């Protein structure tokens, strides 16, 4: 135990030594510990097809849902629609003698979901679902039947930072400021349908779901752009997200407008579509050896991922690995101004376990519980060359290699993917092993035993 504590105490001081330089600890004896730092391990990289990912999972707190379309010559076209179920925000409605004023769908922006052209116009359309969502898990390629009739629409350039001014009917029409949010007017026909519904449709949540299976939210963008919507408050009746009806009643003694808010159920999901036909990454997926020495790619949603193999890592099987760290360099997605195009904000690593299943590396698992994530795994890009848009990212692999050497059948390869990939539309372009200045390296400090 003392020997191991001593080793870990000295790890950080060893990183300044040149490649493969050994150092001995203490007064030279036959039991000296020789610690070696090396960054000469070979790496093989390739871009692989991304797996479908869950966008709803019972017990998992998904907060950001993506809406829009990203389209460029490198990654192709990626689109995302959102599906929501309506619920009651507390009390049941009483629409007897109600006269419709208006209906609006209100959704809160999620800053970390925005990517692409910040000046793009979103043409947003709302439609009714013809069947309900079901199951404890919903994957990103799942679709449902949709009524083609548009029941709500708006064209808008989202402003995720600015508050907006609205007329508060609750405050007698007074103008008030509210936080950044998307407000989509619904058709009077849809609002009237809600007012005219039989009372049995409002008997409970299940009856409401039978009446309105859910809403589909889609958007066509004027240029490559994706927005994020924050559904973290969907179970909070006082939250921003709601379907709001403004109405009066014929029995009222004044013309004061009343308000009823429908909330949303936790079963909210997204559908992702990635079309890579004619895009650069199509060549990389068609041939795993295509140009891999130059570039490697991975992206959010269910897009491509980056696989990294370590063919020479077996040299460390009989060593004590004190620290292993993958370092790679990435380039901002090359686009014009007014773009959010930085790499994936937090990367993580998965591998194929003994059962052939994709799972997080031990370092990533330790980072999630108890966290904070980046303090254990790393994975956060650091801008090192603002002029050329070059980022440096380091990811911890120490515990993963311990797992590799202690269990038979564990894959030595790792797969780069965004953390919470279903909530991220960002993408990363990595310099390959053929780069002279920015090639990825595996830095390892180990002890001979």
Tab-separated table of C-alpha atoms in Angstrom:
chain	number	residue	atom	x	y	z
A	1	UNK	CA	0.000	0.000	0.000
A	2	UNK	CA	2.818	2.417	0.863
A	3	UNK	CA	4.443	1.744	-2.510
A	4	UNK	CA	1.201	2.534	-4.358
A	5	UNK	CA	0.601	5.731	-2.412
A	6	UNK	CA	4.119	6.837	-3.191
A	7	UNK	CA	3.617	6.125	-6.872
A	8	UNK	CA	0.426	8.188	-7.119
A	9	UNK	CA	1.967	11.061	-5.205
A	10	UNK	CA	4.689	11.377	-7.814
A	11	UNK	CA	2.569	10.915	-10.947
A	12	UNK	CA	1.952	14.581	-11.678
A	13	UNK	CA	5.628	15.459	-11.351
A	14	UNK	CA	6.581	12.899	-13.938
A	15	UNK	CA	4.647	14.388	-16.838
A	16	UNK	CA	7.487	16.767	-17.616
A	17	UNK	CA	9.863	13.941	-18.526
A	18	UNK	CA	10.537	13.162	-22.177
A	19	UNK	CA	9.093	10.147	-23.962
A	20	UNK	CA	10.019	6.796	-22.454
A	21	UNK	CA	12.255	8.434	-19.802
A	22	UNK	CA	12.522	6.321	-16.611
A	23	UNK	CA	12.967	7.638	-13.083
A	24	UNK	CA	13.812	5.681	-9.951
A	25	UNK	CA	12.359	6.418	-6.560
A	26	UNK	CA	14.420	6.768	-3.378
A	27	UNK	CA	17.920	5.486	-2.639
A	28	UNK	CA	18.984	2.996	-5.345
A	29	UNK	CA	18.482	-0.617	-4.226
A	30	UNK	CA	17.551	-3.827	-5.951
A	31	UNK	CA	13.941	-3.045	-5.089
A	32	UNK	CA	13.941	0.365	-6.777
A	33	UNK	CA	10.657	1.291	-8.461
A	34	UNK	CA	11.176	2.400	-12.039
A	35	UNK	CA	8.481	4.763	-13.257
A	36	UNK	CA	8.291	5.413	-16.989
A	37	UNK	CA	6.420	8.032	-18.965
A	38	UNK	CA	5.657	7.300	-22.625
A	39	UNK	CA	3.606	8.878	-25.389
A	40	UNK	CA	4.794	6.628	-28.198
A	41	UNK	CA	1.948	4.112	-28.158
A	42	UNK	CA	0.420	3.651	-31.583
A	43	UNK	CA	-3.189	4.653	-32.266
A	44	UNK	CA	-5.560	3.635	-35.036
A	45	UNK	CA	-8.665	5.727	-35.656
A	46	UNK	CA	-11.800	5.335	-37.715
A	47	UNK	CA	-15.223	6.938	-38.016
A	48	UNK	CA	-18.129	4.556	-37.346
A	49	UNK	CA	-21.887	4.704	-37.688
A	50	UNK	CA	-23.498	6.019	-34.512
A	51	UNK	CA	-26.022	3.940	-32.610
A	52	UNK	CA	-29.593	4.941	-31.982
A	53	UNK	CA	-29.934	6.509	-28.562
A	54	UNK	CA	-32.824	6.766	-26.144
A	55	UNK	CA	-34.589	10.131	-26.021
A	56	UNK	CA	-36.986	9.000	-23.296
A	57	UNK	CA	-36.197	6.507	-20.571
A	58	UNK	CA	-38.287	6.011	-17.453
A	59	UNK	CA	-36.257	7.256	-14.495
A	60	UNK	CA	-33.765	9.267	-16.603
A	61	UNK	CA	-33.986	13.044	-16.387
A	62	UNK	CA	-33.726	14.277	-19.972
A	63	UNK	CA	-33.921	18.067	-19.993
A	64	UNK	CA	-32.915	19.385	-23.437
A	65	UNK	CA	-34.825	18.461	-26.580
A	66	UNK	CA	-33.611	19.482	-30.024
A	67	UNK	CA	-35.594	21.118	-32.808
A	68	UNK	CA	-34.452	22.092	-36.297
A	69	UNK	CA	-32.070	21.009	-39.022
A	70	UNK	CA	-28.288	21.110	-39.465
A	71	UNK	CA	-26.983	20.735	-43.001
A	72	UNK	CA	-23.424	21.013	-44.303
A	73	UNK	CA	-21.040	19.255	-46.677
A	74	UNK	CA	-19.102	17.441	-43.929
A	75	UNK	CA	-21.752	15.774	-41.744
A	76	UNK	CA	-24.735	15.908	-44.079
A	77	UNK	CA	-28.233	16.784	-42.858
A	78	UNK	CA	-29.461	16.079	-39.330
A	79	UNK	CA	-33.023	16.866	-38.240
A	80	UNK	CA	-34.908	16.570	-34.972
A	81	UNK	CA	-38.641	16.687	-34.166
A	82	UNK	CA	-40.150	16.705	-30.670
A	83	UNK	CA	-43.178	14.800	-29.356
A	84	UNK	CA	-45.013	15.733	-26.148
A	85	UNK	CA	-48.002	14.438	-24.178
A	86	UNK	CA	-50.460	16.890	-22.627
A	87	UNK	CA	-51.478	16.607	-18.968
A	88	UNK	CA	-53.309	18.647	-16.378
A	89	UNK	CA	-51.463	21.341	-14.465
A	90	UNK	CA	-53.211	20.546	-11.185
A	91	UNK	CA	-56.987	21.100	-11.321
A	92	UNK	CA	-59.344	19.807	-14.040
A	93	UNK	CA	-60.844	22.350	-16.439
A	94	UNK	CA	-64.416	23.606	-16.509
A	95	UNK	CA	-65.085	25.045	-19.948
A	96	UNK	CA	-68.881	25.352	-19.628
A	97	UNK	CA	-70.035	28.627	-21.185
A	98	UNK	CA	-66.422	29.326	-22.264
A	99	UNK	CA	-65.757	31.699	-25.147
A	100	UNK	CA	-62.341	31.279	-26.748
A	101	UNK	CA	-59.877	34.130	-26.839
A	102	UNK	CA	-56.672	32.373	-27.956
A	103	UNK	CA	-54.455	29.332	-27.410
A	104	UNK	CA	-50.667	29.323	-27.284
A	105	UNK	CA	-47.958	26.695	-26.828
A	106	UNK	CA	-45.202	28.047	-24.544
A	107	UNK	CA	-41.766	26.402	-24.438
A	108	UNK	CA	-38.581	27.429	-22.636
A	109	UNK	CA	-35.262	27.709	-24.501
A	110	UNK	CA	-32.279	25.560	-23.492
A	111	UNK	CA	-29.081	27.484	-24.180
A	112	UNK	CA	-26.853	24.403	-24.525
A	113	UNK	CA	-28.996	22.996	-27.339
A	114	UNK	CA	-28.297	25.774	-29.849
A	115	UNK	CA	-25.907	25.063	-32.720
A	116	UNK	CA	-25.311	26.417	-36.203
A	117	UNK	CA	-26.510	29.712	-37.668
A	118	UNK	CA	-27.706	32.038	-34.899
A	119	UNK	CA	-29.583	34.197	-37.449
A	120	UNK	CA	-31.586	31.363	-39.039
A	121	UNK	CA	-35.370	31.598	-39.241
A	122	UNK	CA	-37.312	28.653	-37.800
A	123	UNK	CA	-40.692	27.913	-39.433
A	124	UNK	CA	-42.319	25.957	-36.616
A	125	UNK	CA	-45.418	23.796	-37.076
A	126	UNK	CA	-47.508	21.879	-34.536
A	127	UNK	CA	-49.580	18.819	-35.450
A	128	UNK	CA	-51.613	16.286	-33.512
A	129	UNK	CA	-50.363	12.758	-33.067
A	130	UNK	CA	-52.748	10.015	-34.233
A	131	UNK	CA	-51.349	7.451	-31.836
A	132	UNK	CA	-49.896	7.703	-28.371
A	133	UNK	CA	-46.337	7.089	-27.303
A	134	UNK	CA	-45.824	4.006	-25.194
A	135	UNK	CA	-43.130	2.039	-23.394
A	136	UNK	CA	-40.520	2.752	-20.733
A	137	UNK	CA	-37.867	3.534	-23.359
A	138	UNK	CA	-38.179	5.442	-26.631
A	139	UNK	CA	-35.314	5.360	-29.131
A	140	UNK	CA	-34.267	8.169	-31.439
A	141	UNK	CA	-35.453	6.437	-34.637
A	142	UNK	CA	-39.004	5.804	-33.430
A	143	UNK	CA	-41.851	7.557	-35.275
A	144	UNK	CA	-45.632	7.853	-34.886
A	145	UNK	CA	-48.536	8.629	-37.184
A	146	UNK	CA	-49.170	12.354	-37.464
A	147	UNK	CA	-52.272	14.250	-38.608
A	148	UNK	CA	-51.083	16.434	-41.531
A	149	UNK	CA	-53.277	19.348	-40.420
A	150	UNK	CA	-51.208	22.180	-38.916
A	151	UNK	CA	-52.796	23.319	-35.634
A	152	UNK	CA	-50.119	25.842	-34.649
A	153	UNK	CA	-47.346	27.718	-36.427
A	154	UNK	CA	-44.854	30.530	-36.127
A	155	UNK	CA	-41.784	31.842	-37.959
A	156	UNK	CA	-39.129	33.152	-35.613
A	157	UNK	CA	-35.423	33.844	-35.202
A	158	UNK	CA	-34.881	32.427	-31.691
A	159	UNK	CA	-33.321	34.730	-29.113
A	160	UNK	CA	-32.102	32.426	-26.389
A	161	UNK	CA	-30.700	35.220	-24.204
A	162	UNK	CA	-33.300	37.995	-24.392
A	163	UNK	CA	-36.416	38.241	-22.261
A	164	UNK	CA	-39.660	39.027	-24.071
A	165	UNK	CA	-42.585	41.312	-23.283
A	166	UNK	CA	-46.117	39.908	-23.222
A	167	UNK	CA	-49.549	41.172	-22.207
A	168	UNK	CA	-50.529	39.456	-18.953
A	169	UNK	CA	-54.243	38.708	-18.986
A	170	UNK	CA	-53.980	37.712	-15.344
A	171	UNK	CA	-52.809	41.278	-14.633
A	172	UNK	CA	-55.493	42.987	-16.675
A	173	UNK	CA	-53.443	43.204	-19.862
A	174	UNK	CA	-50.411	44.755	-18.191
A	175	UNK	CA	-47.182	44.344	-20.161
A	176	UNK	CA	-44.668	42.174	-18.318
A	177	UNK	CA	-41.252	40.720	-19.088
A	178	UNK	CA	-40.709	36.967	-19.052
A	179	UNK	CA	-37.627	34.829	-19.617
A	180	UNK	CA	-36.463	33.674	-23.070
A	181	UNK	CA	-39.139	31.388	-24.469
A	182	UNK	CA	-40.839	30.201	-27.628
A	183	UNK	CA	-44.537	31.053	-27.970
A	184	UNK	CA	-46.431	29.374	-30.820
A	185	UNK	CA	-50.034	30.520	-31.512
A	186	UNK	CA	-52.431	27.634	-32.012
A	187	UNK	CA	-55.364	27.744	-34.426
A	188	UNK	CA	-58.784	28.819	-33.179
A	189	UNK	CA	-60.153	25.514	-34.489
A	190	UNK	CA	-57.885	23.578	-32.150
A	191	UNK	CA	-58.644	25.857	-29.208
A	192	UNK	CA	-62.359	25.554	-29.820
A	193	UNK	CA	-62.044	21.775	-29.982
A	194	UNK	CA	-60.536	21.847	-26.488
A	195	UNK	CA	-63.398	24.014	-25.172
A	196	UNK	CA	-66.113	21.900	-26.840
A	197	UNK	CA	-64.771	18.536	-25.677
A	198	UNK	CA	-67.004	16.315	-23.583
A	199	UNK	CA	-66.365	16.524	-19.853
A	200	UNK	CA	-65.468	12.809	-19.907
A	201	UNK	CA	-62.342	13.713	-21.899
A	202	UNK	CA	-61.207	15.723	-18.893
A	203	UNK	CA	-62.090	13.173	-16.240
A	204	UNK	CA	-58.429	12.270	-15.616
A	205	UNK	CA	-55.013	12.143	-17.291
A	206	UNK	CA	-55.684	8.856	-19.087
A	207	UNK	CA	-58.904	10.216	-20.582
A	208	UNK	CA	-57.050	13.290	-21.799
A	209	UNK	CA	-54.404	11.119	-23.477
A	210	UNK	CA	-57.137	9.155	-25.236
A	211	UNK	CA	-58.573	12.464	-26.458
A	212	UNK	CA	-55.260	14.046	-27.511
A	213	UNK	CA	-52.541	11.464	-28.081
A	214	UNK	CA	-49.852	14.121	-28.118
A	215	UNK	CA	-48.347	16.938	-30.147
A	216	UNK	CA	-45.639	16.817	-32.807
A	217	UNK	CA	-43.354	19.880	-32.991
A	218	UNK	CA	-41.302	20.275	-36.168
A	219	UNK	CA	-39.299	23.095	-37.747
A	220	UNK	CA	-37.929	23.976	-41.160
A	221	UNK	CA	-34.921	26.292	-40.970
A	222	UNK	CA	-33.762	28.924	-43.466
A	223	UNK	CA	-30.168	27.731	-42.952
A	224	UNK	CA	-28.277	25.158	-40.917
A	225	UNK	CA	-29.457	25.632	-37.325
A	226	UNK	CA	-30.690	23.739	-34.276
A	227	UNK	CA	-32.385	25.066	-31.150
A	228	UNK	CA	-32.726	23.472	-27.742
A	229	UNK	CA	-35.902	23.462	-25.648
A	230	UNK	CA	-35.691	22.991	-21.889
A	231	UNK	CA	-38.268	20.522	-20.568
A	232	UNK	CA	-36.763	20.206	-17.102
A	233	UNK	CA	-39.882	21.765	-15.554
A	234	UNK	CA	-42.503	19.571	-17.227
A	235	UNK	CA	-43.590	18.075	-13.912
A	236	UNK	CA	-43.600	21.512	-12.270
A	237	UNK	CA	-47.063	23.019	-12.653
A	238	UNK	CA	-45.709	26.538	-12.155
A	239	UNK	CA	-43.010	26.124	-14.811
A	240	UNK	CA	-42.691	27.851	-18.185
A	241	UNK	CA	-43.708	24.966	-20.457
A	242	UNK	CA	-47.432	24.711	-21.013
A	243	UNK	CA	-50.347	24.762	-23.442
A	244	UNK	CA	-52.343	27.832	-22.369
A	245	UNK	CA	-55.942	28.690	-23.233
A	246	UNK	CA	-57.275	32.244	-22.798
A	247	UNK	CA	-61.072	32.483	-22.592
A	248	UNK	CA	-64.061	34.270	-21.052
A	249	UNK	CA	-67.390	32.855	-19.903
A	250	UNK	CA	-70.861	34.070	-20.788
A	251	UNK	CA	-71.779	33.926	-17.115
A	252	UNK	CA	-69.003	36.319	-16.113
A	253	UNK	CA	-69.988	39.732	-14.762
A	254	UNK	CA	-67.083	41.328	-16.637
A	255	UNK	CA	-65.013	40.594	-19.723
A	256	UNK	CA	-61.957	39.550	-17.680
A	257	UNK	CA	-60.037	36.861	-19.510
A	258	UNK	CA	-59.520	33.575	-17.743
A	259	UNK	CA	-56.581	31.218	-18.220
A	260	UNK	CA	-56.268	27.452	-18.133
A	261	UNK	CA	-52.876	25.744	-18.427
A	262	UNK	CA	-52.276	22.219	-19.626
A	263	UNK	CA	-48.871	20.879	-18.598
A	264	UNK	CA	-46.823	18.119	-20.224
A	265	UNK	CA	-46.173	14.580	-19.123
A	266	UNK	CA	-42.651	13.324	-18.545
A	267	UNK	CA	-42.947	11.118	-21.651
A	268	UNK	CA	-41.376	13.604	-24.059
A	269	UNK	CA	-39.225	12.303	-26.921
A	270	UNK	CA	-37.287	13.281	-30.042
A	271	UNK	CA	-36.858	11.631	-33.431
A	272	UNK	CA	-33.511	12.062	-35.207
A	273	UNK	CA	-32.837	11.629	-38.912
A	274	UNK	CA	-29.287	11.726	-40.329
A	275	UNK	CA	-28.896	11.885	-44.103
A	276	UNK	CA	-25.219	11.552	-45.092
A	277	UNK	CA	-25.695	11.019	-48.822
A	278	UNK	CA	-23.080	13.099	-50.642
A	279	UNK	CA	-21.493	14.308	-47.382
A	280	UNK	CA	-17.785	13.884	-46.607
A	281	UNK	CA	-18.416	11.376	-43.827
A	282	UNK	CA	-20.153	9.038	-46.280
A	283	UNK	CA	-16.722	8.104	-47.652
A	284	UNK	CA	-15.352	7.463	-44.153
A	285	UNK	CA	-18.205	5.097	-43.307
A	286	UNK	CA	-18.008	3.292	-46.642
A	287	UNK	CA	-14.296	2.518	-46.140
A	288	UNK	CA	-12.891	2.387	-42.597
A	289	UNK	CA	-9.418	3.058	-43.976
A	290	UNK	CA	-10.473	6.145	-45.924
A	291	UNK	CA	-8.337	9.125	-44.915
A	292	UNK	CA	-8.345	8.082	-41.249
A	293	UNK	CA	-4.778	9.284	-40.812
A	294	UNK	CA	-6.057	12.798	-41.471
A	295	UNK	CA	-9.445	13.170	-39.766
A	296	UNK	CA	-11.826	11.524	-37.315
A	297	UNK	CA	-15.430	12.596	-36.644
A	298	UNK	CA	-18.101	12.292	-33.982
A	299	UNK	CA	-21.319	14.180	-33.280
A	300	UNK	CA	-24.366	14.402	-31.061
A	301	UNK	CA	-27.850	12.988	-31.544
A	302	UNK	CA	-27.448	9.552	-33.208
A	303	UNK	CA	-24.776	10.650	-35.659
A	304	UNK	CA	-21.312	9.224	-36.342
A	305	UNK	CA	-18.856	8.278	-33.594
A	306	UNK	CA	-15.086	7.969	-33.429
A	307	UNK	CA	-13.382	4.663	-32.647
A	308	UNK	CA	-9.801	4.588	-31.358
A	309	UNK	CA	-7.777	1.365	-31.211
A	310	UNK	CA	-4.610	0.858	-29.169
A	311	UNK	CA	-2.732	-2.000	-30.906
A	312	UNK	CA	0.371	-1.711	-28.704
A	313	UNK	CA	-1.333	-1.411	-25.327
A	314	UNK	CA	-0.577	-5.068	-24.530
A	315	UNK	CA	2.936	-3.922	-23.674
A	316	UNK	CA	1.474	-2.610	-20.414
A	317	UNK	CA	-0.265	-5.799	-19.286
A	318	UNK	CA	2.424	-6.631	-16.703
A	319	UNK	CA	2.885	-3.001	-15.574
A	320	UNK	CA	1.236	-0.854	-12.941
A	321	UNK	CA	-0.554	1.908	-14.834
A	322	UNK	CA	-0.429	5.065	-12.758
A	323	UNK	CA	-2.098	7.298	-15.301
A	324	UNK	CA	-3.304	6.907	-18.888
A	325	UNK	CA	-4.694	9.835	-20.799
A	326	UNK	CA	-5.892	10.205	-24.368
A	327	UNK	CA	-5.191	13.652	-25.809
A	328	UNK	CA	-6.675	14.762	-29.092
A	329	UNK	CA	-6.939	18.023	-31.012
A	330	UNK	CA	-10.044	19.199	-32.801
A	331	UNK	CA	-11.069	21.869	-35.250
A	332	UNK	CA	-14.164	24.041	-35.173
A	333	UNK	CA	-16.628	23.017	-37.847
A	334	UNK	CA	-15.458	25.401	-40.624
A	335	UNK	CA	-18.388	27.688	-41.356
A	336	UNK	CA	-19.108	31.371	-41.779
A	337	UNK	CA	-19.729	34.008	-39.111
A	338	UNK	CA	-22.764	34.077	-36.799
A	339	UNK	CA	-22.266	30.365	-36.185
A	340	UNK	CA	-22.132	28.308	-33.020
A	341	UNK	CA	-19.689	25.666	-34.222
A	342	UNK	CA	-17.500	24.716	-31.267
A	343	UNK	CA	-16.782	21.000	-30.641
A	344	UNK	CA	-18.848	18.757	-28.378
A	345	UNK	CA	-18.766	20.407	-24.949
A	346	UNK	CA	-18.197	17.216	-22.933
A	347	UNK	CA	-16.922	14.004	-24.544
A	348	UNK	CA	-17.177	10.579	-23.007
A	349	UNK	CA	-15.872	7.101	-23.807
A	350	UNK	CA	-17.578	3.753	-24.193
A	351	UNK	CA	-16.272	0.275	-24.984
A	352	UNK	CA	-17.550	-3.236	-25.686
A	353	UNK	CA	-17.722	-5.255	-22.451
A	354	UNK	CA	-17.407	-9.037	-21.905
A	355	UNK	CA	-21.083	-9.496	-22.820
A	356	UNK	CA	-20.649	-7.650	-26.100
A	357	UNK	CA	-22.599	-4.653	-24.841
A	358	UNK	CA	-21.672	-0.993	-25.213
A	359	UNK	CA	-20.903	0.499	-21.800
A	360	UNK	CA	-19.186	3.508	-20.263
A	361	UNK	CA	-15.537	3.161	-19.343
A	362	UNK	CA	-14.810	2.909	-15.624
A	363	UNK	CA	-13.404	6.442	-15.634
A	364	UNK	CA	-16.629	7.768	-17.152
A	365	UNK	CA	-18.752	5.808	-14.656
A	366	UNK	CA	-16.748	7.156	-11.728
A	367	UNK	CA	-17.237	10.652	-13.123
A	368	UNK	CA	-21.015	10.348	-13.210
A	369	UNK	CA	-21.269	8.995	-9.674
A	370	UNK	CA	-20.688	11.025	-7.586
A	371	UNK	CA	-19.203	13.650	-9.965
A	372	UNK	CA	-18.492	16.278	-10.998
A	373	UNK	CA	-18.055	14.441	-14.263
A	374	UNK	CA	-15.152	16.310	-15.784
A	375	UNK	CA	-13.027	16.135	-12.624
A	376	UNK	CA	-12.573	12.382	-13.152
A	377	UNK	CA	-12.902	11.800	-16.877
A	378	UNK	CA	-11.952	15.151	-18.401
A	379	UNK	CA	-13.414	15.425	-21.893
A	380	UNK	CA	-13.877	19.206	-21.969
A	381	UNK	CA	-12.302	20.940	-24.995
A	382	UNK	CA	-9.852	23.766	-24.293
A	383	UNK	CA	-9.352	26.434	-26.952
A	384	UNK	CA	-5.600	26.686	-27.558
A	385	UNK	CA	-5.524	28.556	-30.882
A	386	UNK	CA	-8.361	31.045	-31.272
A	387	UNK	CA	-7.192	32.236	-34.701
A	388	UNK	CA	-7.413	28.769	-36.262
A	389	UNK	CA	-10.109	27.361	-33.986
A	390	UNK	CA	-7.956	24.570	-32.513
A	391	UNK	CA	-9.068	22.795	-29.325
A	392	UNK	CA	-7.224	20.362	-27.046
A	393	UNK	CA	-9.115	17.679	-25.123
A	394	UNK	CA	-7.759	15.152	-22.620
A	395	UNK	CA	-9.731	12.095	-21.525
A	396	UNK	CA	-8.775	9.763	-18.674
A	397	UNK	CA	-8.326	6.054	-19.521
A	398	UNK	CA	-6.492	4.874	-16.392
A	399	UNK	CA	-9.264	2.727	-14.933
A	400	UNK	CA	-10.363	1.499	-18.348
A	401	UNK	CA	-6.995	-0.141	-18.965
A	402	UNK	CA	-7.124	-1.658	-15.483
A	403	UNK	CA	-10.454	-3.194	-16.552
A	404	UNK	CA	-8.984	-4.391	-19.858
A	405	UNK	CA	-6.125	-6.217	-18.143
A	406	UNK	CA	-8.221	-7.675	-15.319
A	407	UNK	CA	-11.100	-9.083	-17.403
A	408	UNK	CA	-10.944	-11.405	-20.382
A	409	UNK	CA	-12.919	-10.367	-23.442
A	410	UNK	CA	-12.998	-6.615	-22.804
A	411	UNK	CA	-12.329	-4.513	-25.885
A	412	UNK	CA	-9.183	-2.393	-25.765
A	413	UNK	CA	-10.767	0.033	-28.235
A	414	UNK	CA	-12.798	3.003	-27.076
A	415	UNK	CA	-15.507	4.999	-28.809
A	416	UNK	CA	-15.693	8.774	-28.559
A	417	UNK	CA	-19.211	10.099	-28.138
A	418	UNK	CA	-20.851	13.176	-26.581
A	419	UNK	CA	-22.055	12.998	-22.999
A	420	UNK	CA	-25.876	13.060	-23.058
A	421	UNK	CA	-25.706	12.735	-26.826
A	422	UNK	CA	-29.487	12.858	-27.300
A	423	UNK	CA	-29.384	16.412	-25.914
A	424	UNK	CA	-26.456	17.617	-28.026
A	425	UNK	CA	-26.377	18.594	-31.703
A	426	UNK	CA	-22.715	19.712	-31.678
A	427	UNK	CA	-20.019	17.841	-33.599
A	428	UNK	CA	-16.245	17.405	-33.472
A	429	UNK	CA	-13.615	17.099	-36.209
A	430	UNK	CA	-10.405	15.528	-34.833
A	431	UNK	CA	-6.947	15.596	-36.356
A	432	UNK	CA	-5.780	12.085	-37.207
A	433	UNK	CA	-2.532	10.256	-36.535
A	434	UNK	CA	-1.038	11.602	-39.761
A	435	UNK	CA	-1.043	15.169	-38.502
A	436	UNK	CA	2.444	16.520	-37.816
A	437	UNK	CA	1.421	19.033	-35.165
A	438	UNK	CA	-1.904	17.858	-33.778
A	439	UNK	CA	-1.973	14.063	-33.918
A	440	UNK	CA	-3.768	12.291	-31.039
A	441	UNK	CA	-1.535	10.672	-28.436
A	442	UNK	CA	-1.885	8.258	-25.552
A	443	UNK	CA	0.203	9.442	-22.603
A	444	UNK	CA	0.916	6.755	-20.017
A	445	UNK	CA	2.875	6.821	-16.780
A	446	UNK	CA	3.523	3.307	-15.527
A	447	UNK	CA	5.695	1.341	-13.109
A	448	UNK	CA	7.743	-1.735	-13.915
A	449	UNK	CA	7.145	-4.541	-11.432
